[in-house]
JSON list of C-alpha atoms and ligand atoms in Angstrom, two decimals:
[
{"chain": "B", "resi": 1282, "resn": "MET", "atom": "CA", "xyz": [20.44, 38.08, -32.54]},
{"chain": "B", "resi": 1283, "resn": "PHE", "atom": "CA", "xyz": [17.06, 39.19, -33.18]},
{"chain": "B", "resi": 1284, "resn": "ARG", "atom": "CA", "xyz": [15.46, 39.57, -29.36]},
{"chain": "B", "resi": 1285, "resn": "THR", "atom": "CA", "xyz": [11.91, 40.04, -29.66]},
{"chain": "B", "resi": 1286, "resn": "PHE", "atom": "CA", "xyz": [9.41, 41.10, -26.67]},
{"chain": "B", "resi": 1287, "resn": "ARG", "atom": "CA", "xyz": [5.98, 40.18, -26.79]},
{"chain": "B", "resi": 1288, "resn": "GLY", "atom": "CA", "xyz": [3.24, 42.49, -24.64]},
{"chain": "B", "resi": 1289, "resn": "GLY", "atom": "CA", "xyz": [0.71, 40.00, -24.30]},
{"chain": "B", "resi": 1290, "resn": "GLN", "atom": "CA", "xyz": [-1.01, 37.36, -21.40]},
{"chain": "B", "resi": 1291, "resn": "SER", "atom": "CA", "xyz": [2.28, 35.90, -20.19]},
{"chain": "B", "resi": 1292, "resn": "GLY", "atom": "CA", "xyz": [6.26, 36.89, -19.15]},
{"chain": "B", "resi": 1293, "resn": "GLY", "atom": "CA", "xyz": [9.13, 37.45, -17.17]},
{"chain": "B", "resi": 1294, "resn": "TRP", "atom": "CA", "xyz": [7.47, 40.88, -16.47]},
{"chain": "B", "resi": 1295, "resn": "ARG", "atom": "CA", "xyz": [4.41, 42.57, -15.70]},
{"chain": "B", "resi": 1296, "resn": "VAL", "atom": "CA", "xyz": [3.77, 45.74, -17.01]},
{"chain": "B", "resi": 1297, "resn": "THR", "atom": "CA", "xyz": [2.98, 48.65, -14.86]},
{"chain": "B", "resi": 1298, "resn": "SER", "atom": "CA", "xyz": [1.98, 51.02, -18.26]},
{"chain": "B", "resi": 1299, "resn": "ILE", "atom": "CA", "xyz": [2.09, 52.09, -21.61]},
{"chain": "B", "resi": 1300, "resn": "SER", "atom": "CA", "xyz": [1.97, 55.53, -22.33]},
{"chain": "B", "resi": 1301, "resn": "PRO", "atom": "CA", "xyz": [1.83, 57.15, -25.53]},
{"chain": "B", "resi": 1302, "resn": "VAL", "atom": "CA", "xyz": [4.37, 59.79, -26.06]},
{"chain": "B", "resi": 1303, "resn": "THR", "atom": "CA", "xyz": [4.30, 60.99, -29.44]},
{"chain": "B", "resi": 1304, "resn": "GLY", "atom": "CA", "xyz": [1.77, 58.99, -32.32]},
{"chain": "B", "resi": 1305, "resn": "GLU", "atom": "CA", "xyz": [-0.10, 56.33, -32.13]},
{"chain": "B", "resi": 1306, "resn": "PRO", "atom": "CA", "xyz": [-0.09, 54.51, -29.38]},
{"chain": "B", "resi": 1307, "resn": "LEU", "atom": "CA", "xyz": [0.76, 50.09, -28.34]},
{"chain": "B", "resi": 1308, "resn": "PRO", "atom": "CA", "xyz": [-2.36, 48.46, -26.59]},
{"chain": "B", "resi": 1309, "resn": "PHE", "atom": "CA", "xyz": [-2.37, 47.84, -22.86]},
{"chain": "B", "resi": 1310, "resn": "VAL", "atom": "CA", "xyz": [-1.26, 44.02, -21.91]},
{"chain": "B", "resi": 1311, "resn": "PRO", "atom": "CA", "xyz": [-0.76, 43.00, -18.77]},
{"chain": "B", "resi": 1312, "resn": "ALA", "atom": "CA", "xyz": [3.01, 41.32, -19.63]},
{"chain": "B", "resi": 1313, "resn": "LEU", "atom": "CA", "xyz": [6.12, 41.63, -22.03]},
{"chain": "B", "resi": 1314, "resn": "SER", "atom": "CA", "xyz": [8.15, 38.34, -22.98]},
{"chain": "B", "resi": 1315, "resn": "VAL", "atom": "CA", "xyz": [11.34, 39.09, -24.01]},
{"chain": "B", "resi": 1316, "resn": "THR", "atom": "CA", "xyz": [13.45, 36.33, -25.88]},
{"chain": "B", "resi": 1317, "resn": "ASP", "atom": "CA", "xyz": [15.99, 35.89, -28.47]},
{"chain": "B", "resi": 1318, "resn": "SER", "atom": "CA", "xyz": [15.98, 34.12, -31.74]},
{"chain": "B", "resi": 1319, "resn": "GLU", "atom": "CA", "xyz": [18.65, 32.92, -34.33]},
{"chain": "B", "resi": 1320, "resn": "ALA", "atom": "CA", "xyz": [16.44, 34.35, -37.54]},
{"chain": "B", "resi": 1321, "resn": "VAL", "atom": "CA", "xyz": [13.72, 35.87, -37.77]},
{"chain": "B", "resi": 1322, "resn": "SER", "atom": "CA", "xyz": [10.06, 34.69, -38.02]},
{"chain": "B", "resi": 1323, "resn": "LEU", "atom": "CA", "xyz": [7.33, 35.99, -40.05]},
{"chain": "B", "resi": 1324, "resn": "PRO", "atom": "CA", "xyz": [5.25, 38.01, -37.62]},
{"chain": "B", "resi": 1325, "resn": "GLN", "atom": "CA", "xyz": [2.14, 36.44, -36.81]},
{"chain": "B", "resi": 1326, "resn": "VAL", "atom": "CA", "xyz": [-1.63, 37.18, -37.51]},
{"chain": "B", "resi": 1327, "resn": "PRO", "atom": "CA", "xyz": [-1.53, 40.77, -35.81]},
{"chain": "B", "resi": 1328, "resn": "SER", "atom": "CA", "xyz": [-4.20, 40.27, -32.37]},
{"chain": "B", "resi": 1329, "resn": "ARG", "atom": "CA", "xyz": [-5.84, 43.00, -30.44]},
{"chain": "B", "resi": 1330, "resn": "ASN", "atom": "CA", "xyz": [-4.24, 42.19, -26.76]},
{"chain": "B", "resi": 1331, "resn": "ALA", "atom": "CA", "xyz": [-1.63, 41.95, -28.29]},
{"chain": "B", "resi": 1332, "resn": "TRP", "atom": "CA", "xyz": [1.65, 43.14, -29.89]},
{"chain": "B", "resi": 1333, "resn": "ARG", "atom": "CA", "xyz": [5.43, 41.29, -30.80]},
{"chain": "B", "resi": 1334, "resn": "LEU", "atom": "CA", "xyz": [8.19, 44.07, -31.67]},
{"chain": "B", "resi": 1335, "resn": "VAL", "atom": "CA", "xyz": [11.76, 42.44, -32.83]},
{"chain": "B", "resi": 1336, "resn": "GLY", "atom": "CA", "xyz": [15.15, 44.19, -32.60]},
{"chain": "B", "resi": 1337, "resn": "VAL", "atom": "CA", "xyz": [18.98, 43.50, -32.75]},
{"chain": "B", "resi": 1338, "resn": "ALA", "atom": "CA", "xyz": [21.98, 44.69, -31.47]},
{"chain": "B", "resi": 1339, "resn": "SER", "atom": "CA", "xyz": [23.63, 46.00, -33.34]},
{"chain": "B", "resi": 1340, "resn": "ASN", "atom": "CA", "xyz": [27.17, 48.22, -34.62]},
{"chain": "B", "resi": 1341, "resn": "LEU", "atom": "CA", "xyz": [27.20, 51.38, -32.89]},
{"chain": "B", "resi": 1342, "resn": "ARG", "atom": "CA", "xyz": [27.00, 54.71, -35.66]},
{"chain": "B", "resi": 1343, "resn": "TYR", "atom": "CA", "xyz": [27.37, 57.72, -33.89]},
{"chain": "B", "resi": 1344, "resn": "THR", "atom": "CA", "xyz": [29.94, 56.79, -30.87]},
{"chain": "B", "resi": 1345, "resn": "GLU", "atom": "CA", "xyz": [33.32, 57.94, -31.68]},
{"chain": "B", "resi": 1346, "resn": "ARG", "atom": "CA", "xyz": [36.28, 56.18, -29.60]},
{"chain": "B", "resi": 1347, "resn": "ALA", "atom": "CA", "xyz": [36.19, 57.95, -26.44]},
{"chain": "B", "resi": 1348, "resn": "GLU", "atom": "CA", "xyz": [33.59, 57.99, -25.62]},
{"chain": "B", "resi": 1349, "resn": "LYS", "atom": "CA", "xyz": [32.91, 54.64, -26.13]},
{"chain": "B", "resi": 1350, "resn": "GLN", "atom": "CA", "xyz": [35.37, 54.28, -23.26]},
{"chain": "B", "resi": 1351, "resn": "GLN", "atom": "CA", "xyz": [34.33, 56.54, -20.78]},
{"chain": "B", "resi": 1352, "resn": "LEU", "atom": "CA", "xyz": [30.83, 54.04, -21.38]},
{"chain": "B", "resi": 1353, "resn": "VAL", "atom": "CA", "xyz": [32.23, 50.88, -21.65]},
{"chain": "B", "resi": 1354, "resn": "ALA", "atom": "CA", "xyz": [34.75, 51.93, -18.57]},
{"chain": "B", "resi": 1355, "resn": "VAL", "atom": "CA", "xyz": [30.92, 53.13, -16.05]},
{"chain": "B", "resi": 1356, "resn": "GLN", "atom": "CA", "xyz": [28.56, 50.75, -18.08]},
{"chain": "B", "resi": 1357, "resn": "ALA", "atom": "CA", "xyz": [26.53, 48.15, -15.93]},
{"chain": "B", "resi": 1358, "resn": "GLY", "atom": "CA", "xyz": [25.04, 44.84, -18.23]},
{"chain": "B", "resi": 1359, "resn": "LEU", "atom": "CA", "xyz": [21.49, 44.07, -17.76]},
{"chain": "B", "resi": 1360, "resn": "GLY", "atom": "CA", "xyz": [19.96, 40.87, -15.85]},
{"chain": "B", "resi": 1361, "resn": "ARG", "atom": "CA", "xyz": [21.52, 42.37, -12.25]},
{"chain": "B", "resi": 1362, "resn": "LEU", "atom": "CA", "xyz": [19.24, 40.99, -9.71]},
{"chain": "B", "resi": 1363, "resn": "GLU", "atom": "CA", "xyz": [18.30, 44.02, -7.80]},
{"chain": "B", "resi": 1364, "resn": "ALA", "atom": "CA", "xyz": [17.29, 46.20, -11.58]},
{"chain": "B", "resi": 1365, "resn": "THR", "atom": "CA", "xyz": [13.93, 45.16, -11.11]},
{"chain": "B", "resi": 1366, "resn": "SER", "atom": "CA", "xyz": [12.07, 48.17, -13.06]},
{"chain": "B", "resi": 1367, "resn": "ALA", "atom": "CA", "xyz": [12.58, 48.31, -17.18]},
{"chain": "B", "resi": 1368, "resn": "ALA", "atom": "CA", "xyz": [11.43, 50.63, -19.67]},
{"chain": "B", "resi": 1369, "resn": "LEU", "atom": "CA", "xyz": [10.95, 49.11, -23.45]},
{"chain": "B", "resi": 1370, "resn": "ILE", "atom": "CA", "xyz": [10.77, 52.49, -25.24]},
{"chain": "B", "resi": 1371, "resn": "PRO", "atom": "CA", "xyz": [10.33, 51.77, -29.03]},
{"chain": "B", "resi": 1372, "resn": "ILE", "atom": "CA", "xyz": [10.63, 54.81, -31.11]},
{"chain": "B", "resi": 1373, "resn": "ARG", "atom": "CA", "xyz": [10.65, 55.46, -35.10]},
{"chain": "B", "resi": 1374, "resn": "LYS", "atom": "CA", "xyz": [12.16, 58.93, -35.84]},
{"chain": "B", "resi": 1375, "resn": "SER", "atom": "CA", "xyz": [10.87, 61.11, -39.36]},
{"chain": "B", "resi": 1376, "resn": "GLN", "atom": "CA", "xyz": [12.12, 60.96, -42.41]},
{"chain": "B", "resi": 1377, "resn": "SER", "atom": "CA", "xyz": [13.85, 64.54, -42.36]},
{"chain": "B", "resi": 1378, "resn": "TRP", "atom": "CA", "xyz": [16.06, 62.38, -40.19]},
{"chain": "B", "resi": 1379, "resn": "TRP", "atom": "CA", "xyz": [16.75, 59.29, -42.04]},
{"chain": "B", "resi": 1380, "resn": "GLU", "atom": "CA", "xyz": [16.88, 62.01, -45.21]},
{"chain": "B", "resi": 1381, "resn": "LEU", "atom": "CA", "xyz": [20.60, 63.97, -43.61]},
{"chain": "B", "resi": 1382, "resn": "THR", "atom": "CA", "xyz": [23.86, 62.40, -43.70]},
{"chain": "B", "resi": 1383, "resn": "GLN", "atom": "CA", "xyz": [25.72, 59.96, -41.32]},
{"chain": "B", "resi": 1384, "resn": "GLU", "atom": "CA", "xyz": [27.48, 63.53, -40.29]},
{"chain": "B", "resi": 1385, "resn": "GLU", "atom": "CA", "xyz": [24.53, 65.22, -39.86]},
{"chain": "B", "resi": 1386, "resn": "ARG", "atom": "CA", "xyz": [22.43, 63.25, -37.40]},
{"chain": "B", "resi": 1387, "resn": "ARG", "atom": "CA", "xyz": [26.09, 63.26, -35.48]},
{"chain": "B", "resi": 1388, "resn": "LYS", "atom": "CA", "xyz": [26.13, 67.14, -35.41]},
{"chain": "B", "resi": 1389, "resn": "ILE", "atom": "CA", "xyz": [22.55, 66.84, -33.76]},
{"chain": "B", "resi": 1390, "resn": "PHE", "atom": "CA", "xyz": [22.87, 63.58, -31.60]},
{"chain": "B", "resi": 1391, "resn": "GLU", "atom": "CA", "xyz": [25.83, 64.99, -29.34]},
{"chain": "B", "resi": 1392, "resn": "ASP", "atom": "CA", "xyz": [27.58, 68.47, -30.86]},
{"chain": "B", "resi": 1393, "resn": "ARG", "atom": "CA", "xyz": [23.65, 69.38, -30.38]},
{"chain": "B", "resi": 1394, "resn": "SER", "atom": "CA", "xyz": [21.79, 67.21, -28.48]},
{"chain": "B", "resi": 1395, "resn": "HIS", "atom": "CA", "xyz": [24.91, 66.00, -26.20]},
{"chain": "B", "resi": 1396, "resn": "HIS", "atom": "CA", "xyz": [22.26, 62.10, -25.63]},
{"chain": "B", "resi": 1397, "resn": "ILE", "atom": "CA", "xyz": [25.61, 61.09, -24.51]},
{"chain": "B", "resi": 1398, "resn": "ALA", "atom": "CA", "xyz": [27.01, 63.36, -22.74]},
{"chain": "B", "resi": 1399, "resn": "SER", "atom": "CA", "xyz": [24.44, 64.14, -20.71]},
{"chain": "B", "resi": 1400, "resn": "SER", "atom": "CA", "xyz": [23.64, 60.20, -20.40]},
{"chain": "B", "resi": 1401, "resn": "LEU", "atom": "CA", "xyz": [26.70, 59.56, -18.98]},
{"chain": "B", "resi": 1402, "resn": "ARG", "atom": "CA", "xyz": [26.16, 60.00, -15.27]},
{"chain": "B", "resi": 1403, "resn": "PHE", "atom": "CA", "xyz": [22.60, 58.07, -15.29]},
{"chain": "B", "resi": 1404, "resn": "LEU", "atom": "CA", "xyz": [24.96, 54.80, -15.83]},
{"chain": "B", "resi": 1405, "resn": "PRO", "atom": "CA", "xyz": [26.16, 52.51, -14.19]},
{"chain": "B", "resi": 1406, "resn": "ALA", "atom": "CA", "xyz": [22.17, 52.96, -11.98]},
{"chain": "B", "resi": 1407, "resn": "ILE", "atom": "CA", "xyz": [21.14, 52.64, -15.49]},
{"chain": "B", "resi": 1408, "resn": "ALA", "atom": "CA", "xyz": [21.06, 49.54, -17.48]},
{"chain": "B", "resi": 1409, "resn": "ARG", "atom": "CA", "xyz": [20.78, 49.71, -21.88]},
{"chain": "B", "resi": 1410, "resn": "GLN", "atom": "CA", "xyz": [20.53, 47.74, -24.68]},
{"chain": "B", "resi": 1411, "resn": "LEU", "atom": "CA", "xyz": [20.09, 49.80, -28.15]},
{"chain": "B", "resi": 1412, "resn": "TYR", "atom": "CA", "xyz": [18.41, 47.58, -30.74]},
{"chain": "B", "resi": 1413, "resn": "HIS", "atom": "CA", "xyz": [17.78, 48.14, -34.52]},
{"chain": "B", "resi": 1414, "resn": "CYS", "atom": "CA", "xyz": [14.79, 47.85, -36.53]},
{"chain": "B", "resi": 1415, "resn": "ARG", "atom": "CA", "xyz": [14.20, 50.31, -38.97]},
{"chain": "B", "resi": 1416, "resn": "ASP", "atom": "CA", "xyz": [15.68, 47.81, -41.56]},
{"chain": "B", "resi": 1417, "resn": "LEU", "atom": "CA", "xyz": [13.75, 45.19, -40.40]},
{"chain": "B", "resi": 1418, "resn": "GLY", "atom": "CA", "xyz": [10.73, 46.45, -42.02]},
{"chain": "B", "resi": 1419, "resn": "GLY", "atom": "CA", "xyz": [8.95, 47.12, -38.60]},
{"chain": "B", "resi": 1420, "resn": "PRO", "atom": "CA", "xyz": [6.62, 49.53, -36.96]},
{"chain": "B", "resi": 1421, "resn": "PHE", "atom": "CA", "xyz": [10.08, 51.53, -35.21]},
{"chain": "B", "resi": 1422, "resn": "ASP", "atom": "CA", "xyz": [13.33, 52.19, -36.33]},
{"chain": "B", "resi": 1423, "resn": "PHE", "atom": "CA", "xyz": [14.56, 51.55, -32.95]},
{"chain": "B", "resi": 1424, "resn": "LEU", "atom": "CA", "xyz": [13.23, 49.60, -29.82]},
{"chain": "B", "resi": 1425, "resn": "THR", "atom": "CA", "xyz": [15.63, 51.08, -26.56]},
{"chain": "B", "resi": 1426, "resn": "TRP", "atom": "CA", "xyz": [15.81, 48.77, -23.42]},
{"chain": "B", "resi": 1427, "resn": "PHE", "atom": "CA", "xyz": [16.64, 50.43, -19.56]},
{"chain": "B", "resi": 1428, "resn": "GLU", "atom": "CA", "xyz": [16.71, 48.22, -16.54]},
{"chain": "B", "resi": 1429, "resn": "PHE", "atom": "CA", "xyz": [17.38, 49.43, -12.65]},
{"chain": "B", "resi": 1430, "resn": "ALA", "atom": "CA", "xyz": [16.12, 49.25, -9.43]},
{"chain": "B", "resi": 1431, "resn": "PRO", "atom": "CA", "xyz": [12.95, 50.39, -7.70]},
{"chain": "B", "resi": 1432, "resn": "ALA", "atom": "CA", "xyz": [15.14, 53.08, -6.27]},
{"chain": "B", "resi": 1433, "resn": "ASP", "atom": "CA", "xyz": [16.59, 54.65, -9.41]},
{"chain": "B", "resi": 1434, "resn": "ALA", "atom": "CA", "xyz": [12.76, 55.32, -10.90]},
{"chain": "B", "resi": 1435, "resn": "SER", "atom": "CA", "xyz": [13.17, 59.55, -10.92]},
{"chain": "B", "resi": 1436, "resn": "LEU", "atom": "CA", "xyz": [16.39, 59.46, -11.77]},
{"chain": "B", "resi": 1437, "resn": "PHE", "atom": "CA", "xyz": [15.14, 57.95, -15.10]},
{"chain": "B", "resi": 1438, "resn": "GLU", "atom": "CA", "xyz": [12.42, 60.01, -15.23]},
{"chain": "B", "resi": 1439, "resn": "GLU", "atom": "CA", "xyz": [15.24, 62.43, -15.01]},
{"chain": "B", "resi": 1440, "resn": "LEU", "atom": "CA", "xyz": [17.33, 61.07, -18.00]},
{"chain": "B", "resi": 1441, "resn": "VAL", "atom": "CA", "xyz": [13.98, 60.72, -20.74]},
{"chain": "B", "resi": 1442, "resn": "ALA", "atom": "CA", "xyz": [12.57, 64.01, -19.63]},
{"chain": "B", "resi": 1443, "resn": "MET", "atom": "CA", "xyz": [16.26, 65.90, -20.49]},
{"chain": "B", "resi": 1444, "resn": "LEU", "atom": "CA", "xyz": [16.44, 63.16, -23.75]},
{"chain": "B", "resi": 1445, "resn": "ARG", "atom": "CA", "xyz": [12.94, 64.59, -24.61]},
{"chain": "B", "resi": 1446, "resn": "ARG", "atom": "CA", "xyz": [14.07, 67.96, -24.77]},
{"chain": "B", "resi": 1447, "resn": "THR", "atom": "CA", "xyz": [16.85, 67.61, -27.03]},
{"chain": "B", "resi": 1448, "resn": "GLU", "atom": "CA", "xyz": [16.72, 69.45, -31.02]},
{"chain": "B", "resi": 1449, "resn": "GLU", "atom": "CA", "xyz": [17.73, 65.56, -31.44]},
{"chain": "B", "resi": 1450, "resn": "TRP", "atom": "CA", "xyz": [14.24, 64.30, -30.11]},
{"chain": "B", "resi": 1451, "resn": "THR", "atom": "CA", "xyz": [12.33, 66.60, -32.63]},
{"chain": "B", "resi": 1452, "resn": "TYR", "atom": "CA", "xyz": [12.96, 63.84, -35.58]},
{"chain": "B", "resi": 1453, "resn": "VAL", "atom": "CA", "xyz": [11.24, 61.04, -33.23]},
{"chain": "B", "resi": 1454, "resn": "GLU", "atom": "CA", "xyz": [7.90, 61.36, -35.10]},
{"chain": "B", "resi": 1455, "resn": "ARG", "atom": "CA", "xyz": [6.44, 58.23, -32.69]},
{"chain": "B", "resi": 1456, "resn": "GLU", "atom": "CA", "xyz": [7.62, 57.60, -28.95]},
{"chain": "B", "resi": 1457, "resn": "VAL", "atom": "CA", "xyz": [5.82, 55.08, -26.48]},
{"chain": "B", "resi": 1458, "resn": "ASP", "atom": "CA", "xyz": [7.34, 54.75, -23.04]},
{"chain": "B", "resi": 1459, "resn": "VAL", "atom": "CA", "xyz": [6.18, 50.37, -21.27]},
{"chain": "B", "resi": 1460, "resn": "ARG", "atom": "CA", "xyz": [6.80, 50.05, -17.97]},
{"chain": "B", "resi": 1461, "resn": "MET", "atom": "CA", "xyz": [7.71, 47.28, -16.38]},
{"chain": "B", "resi": 1462, "resn": "VAL", "atom": "CA", "xyz": [8.35, 45.16, -13.18]},
{"chain": "B", "resi": 1463, "resn": "LYS", "atom": "CA", "xyz": [10.14, 41.84, -12.95]},
{"chain": "B", "resi": 1464, "resn": "GLU", "atom": "CA", "xyz": [7.83, 38.94, -11.63]},
{"chain": "D", "resi": 751, "resn": "HEM", "atom": "C1", "xyz": [21.41, 55.59, -28.99]},
{"chain": "D", "resi": 751, "resn": "HEM", "atom": "C2", "xyz": [23.94, 56.14, -25.03]},
{"chain": "D", "resi": 751, "resn": "HEM", "atom": "C3", "xyz": [19.43, 57.09, -22.61]},
{"chain": "D", "resi": 751, "resn": "HEM", "atom": "C4", "xyz": [17.25, 55.86, -27.22]},
{"chain": "D", "resi": 751, "resn": "HEM", "atom": "C5", "xyz": [22.36, 56.07, -28.15]},
{"chain": "D", "resi": 751, "resn": "HEM", "atom": "C6", "xyz": [24.24, 55.72, -28.12]},
{"chain": "D", "resi": 751, "resn": "HEM", "atom": "C7", "xyz": [24.19, 56.08, -27.09]},
{"chain": "D", "resi": 751, "resn": "HEM", "atom": "C8", "xyz": [23.75, 55.99, -26.86]},
{"chain": "D", "resi": 751, "resn": "HEM", "atom": "C9", "xyz": [26.23, 56.11, -27.10]},
{"chain": "D", "resi": 751, "resn": "HEM", "atom": "C10", "xyz": [24.96, 55.78, -29.46]},
{"chain": "D", "resi": 751, "resn": "HEM", "atom": "C11", "xyz": [24.91, 54.40, -30.37]},
{"chain": "D", "resi": 751, "resn": "HEM", "atom": "C12", "xyz": [25.15, 54.22, -31.45]},
{"chain": "D", "resi": 751, "resn": "HEM", "atom": "O1", "xyz": [26.60, 55.19, -31.24]},
{"chain": "D", "resi": 751, "resn": "HEM", "atom": "O2", "xyz": [25.48, 53.94, -32.67]},
{"chain": "D", "resi": 751, "resn": "HEM", "atom": "C13", "xyz": [22.75, 56.21, -23.58]},
{"chain": "D", "resi": 751, "resn": "HEM", "atom": "C14", "xyz": [23.23, 57.04, -22.99]},
{"chain": "D", "resi": 751, "resn": "HEM", "atom": "C15", "xyz": [21.84, 56.37, -21.78]},
{"chain": "D", "resi": 751, "resn": "HEM", "atom": "C16", "xyz": [20.93, 56.56, -22.89]},
{"chain": "D", "resi": 751, "resn": "HEM", "atom": "C17", "xyz": [24.73, 55.66, -21.44]},
{"chain": "D", "resi": 751, "resn": "HEM", "atom": "C18", "xyz": [21.69, 56.33, -19.86]},
{"chain": "D", "resi": 751, "resn": "HEM", "atom": "C19", "xyz": [20.91, 55.23, -19.66]},
{"chain": "D", "resi": 751, "resn": "HEM", "atom": "C20", "xyz": [18.72, 56.60, -24.29]},
{"chain": "D", "resi": 751, "resn": "HEM", "atom": "C21", "xyz": [17.09, 56.66, -23.08]},
{"chain": "D", "resi": 751, "resn": "HEM", "atom": "C22", "xyz": [16.60, 56.79, -24.00]},
{"chain": "D", "resi": 751, "resn": "HEM", "atom": "C23", "xyz": [17.90, 56.78, -25.79]},
{"chain": "D", "resi": 751, "resn": "HEM", "atom": "C24", "xyz": [16.47, 57.04, -22.23]},
{"chain": "D", "resi": 751, "resn": "HEM", "atom": "C25", "xyz": [15.48, 56.78, -24.98]},
{"chain": "D", "resi": 751, "resn": "HEM", "atom": "C26", "xyz": [14.71, 57.75, -24.35]},
{"chain": "D", "resi": 751, "resn": "HEM", "atom": "C27", "xyz": [18.13, 56.73, -27.52]},
{"chain": "D", "resi": 751, "resn": "HEM", "atom": "C28", "xyz": [18.12, 56.42, -29.55]},
{"chain": "D", "resi": 751, "resn": "HEM", "atom": "C29", "xyz": [19.50, 55.88, -29.75]},
{"chain": "D", "resi": 751, "resn": "HEM", "atom": "C30", "xyz": [20.68, 56.13, -28.62]},
{"chain": "D", "resi": 751, "resn": "HEM", "atom": "C31", "xyz": [16.87, 55.72, -30.09]},
{"chain": "D", "resi": 751, "resn": "HEM", "atom": "C32", "xyz": [19.92, 55.20, -31.59]},
{"chain": "D", "resi": 751, "resn": "HEM", "atom": "C33", "xyz": [19.68, 57.10, -32.08]},
{"chain": "D", "resi": 751, "resn": "HEM", "atom": "C34", "xyz": [20.00, 56.76, -33.68]},
{"chain": "D", "resi": 751, "resn": "HEM", "atom": "O3", "xyz": [20.74, 55.72, -33.62]},
{"chain": "D", "resi": 751, "resn": "HEM", "atom": "O4", "xyz": [19.41, 57.39, -34.15]},
{"chain": "D", "resi": 751, "resn": "HEM", "atom": "N1", "xyz": [22.20, 56.11, -26.94]},
{"chain": "D", "resi": 751, "resn": "HEM", "atom": "N2", "xyz": [21.77, 56.47, -24.20]},
{"chain": "D", "resi": 751, "resn": "HEM", "atom": "N3", "xyz": [18.46, 56.30, -24.98]},
{"chain": "D", "resi": 751, "resn": "HEM", "atom": "N4", "xyz": [19.55, 56.52, -27.84]},
{"chain": "D", "resi": 751, "resn": "HEM", "atom": "FE1", "xyz": [20.52, 56.39, -25.66]}
]
């Protein structure tokens, strides 16, 4: 139920870069491990050369029925053999975002930023999973995870560049972009 991303010295993914997009960076680590657990464990004593982020795959907040059907029809699942490149992009949104109502956020997210409509064309090449962590007390609100074949790396760059230009992203106050390859 809880997915833990641990940046450190070992793990199934070899980290190739960690770029601070907005706000405080995360320290560089050579490897990332991804594990699942039934309960959230207390954070260990923070160490200088490791970090740990926990999130939970939750229910949809903004997606409407027709959009969900479109997504389900084209999206790929995680763990494809050819998808040996991945990105972990932890994101925190600002207080002003969270003070909006659900309806106001949906307007910004989709009616004005077209997060879903403009991202659909990147499926199934880019597989994705959103993890929520705002209520778990960590430093981010979301952990976003993407898997793709190395040949689709430039497609992924196009996707992140597009989203970062939207009105939705004006509410992003911390974003770190971790890239890796499967070991
Ligand atoms: C939320 C689709 C790429 C960051 C969502 C949601 C959908 C979606 C359907 C809404 C979930 C809900 O209803 O609660 C997609 C598709 C993508 C894509 C199809 C293409 C592969 C990305 C990328 C990023 C990103 C590249 C980060 C750079 C987020 C975040 C949320 C989100 C942070 C949560 C927004 C919030 O609840 O305030 N995405 N997305 N997405 N996505 Fe994407």
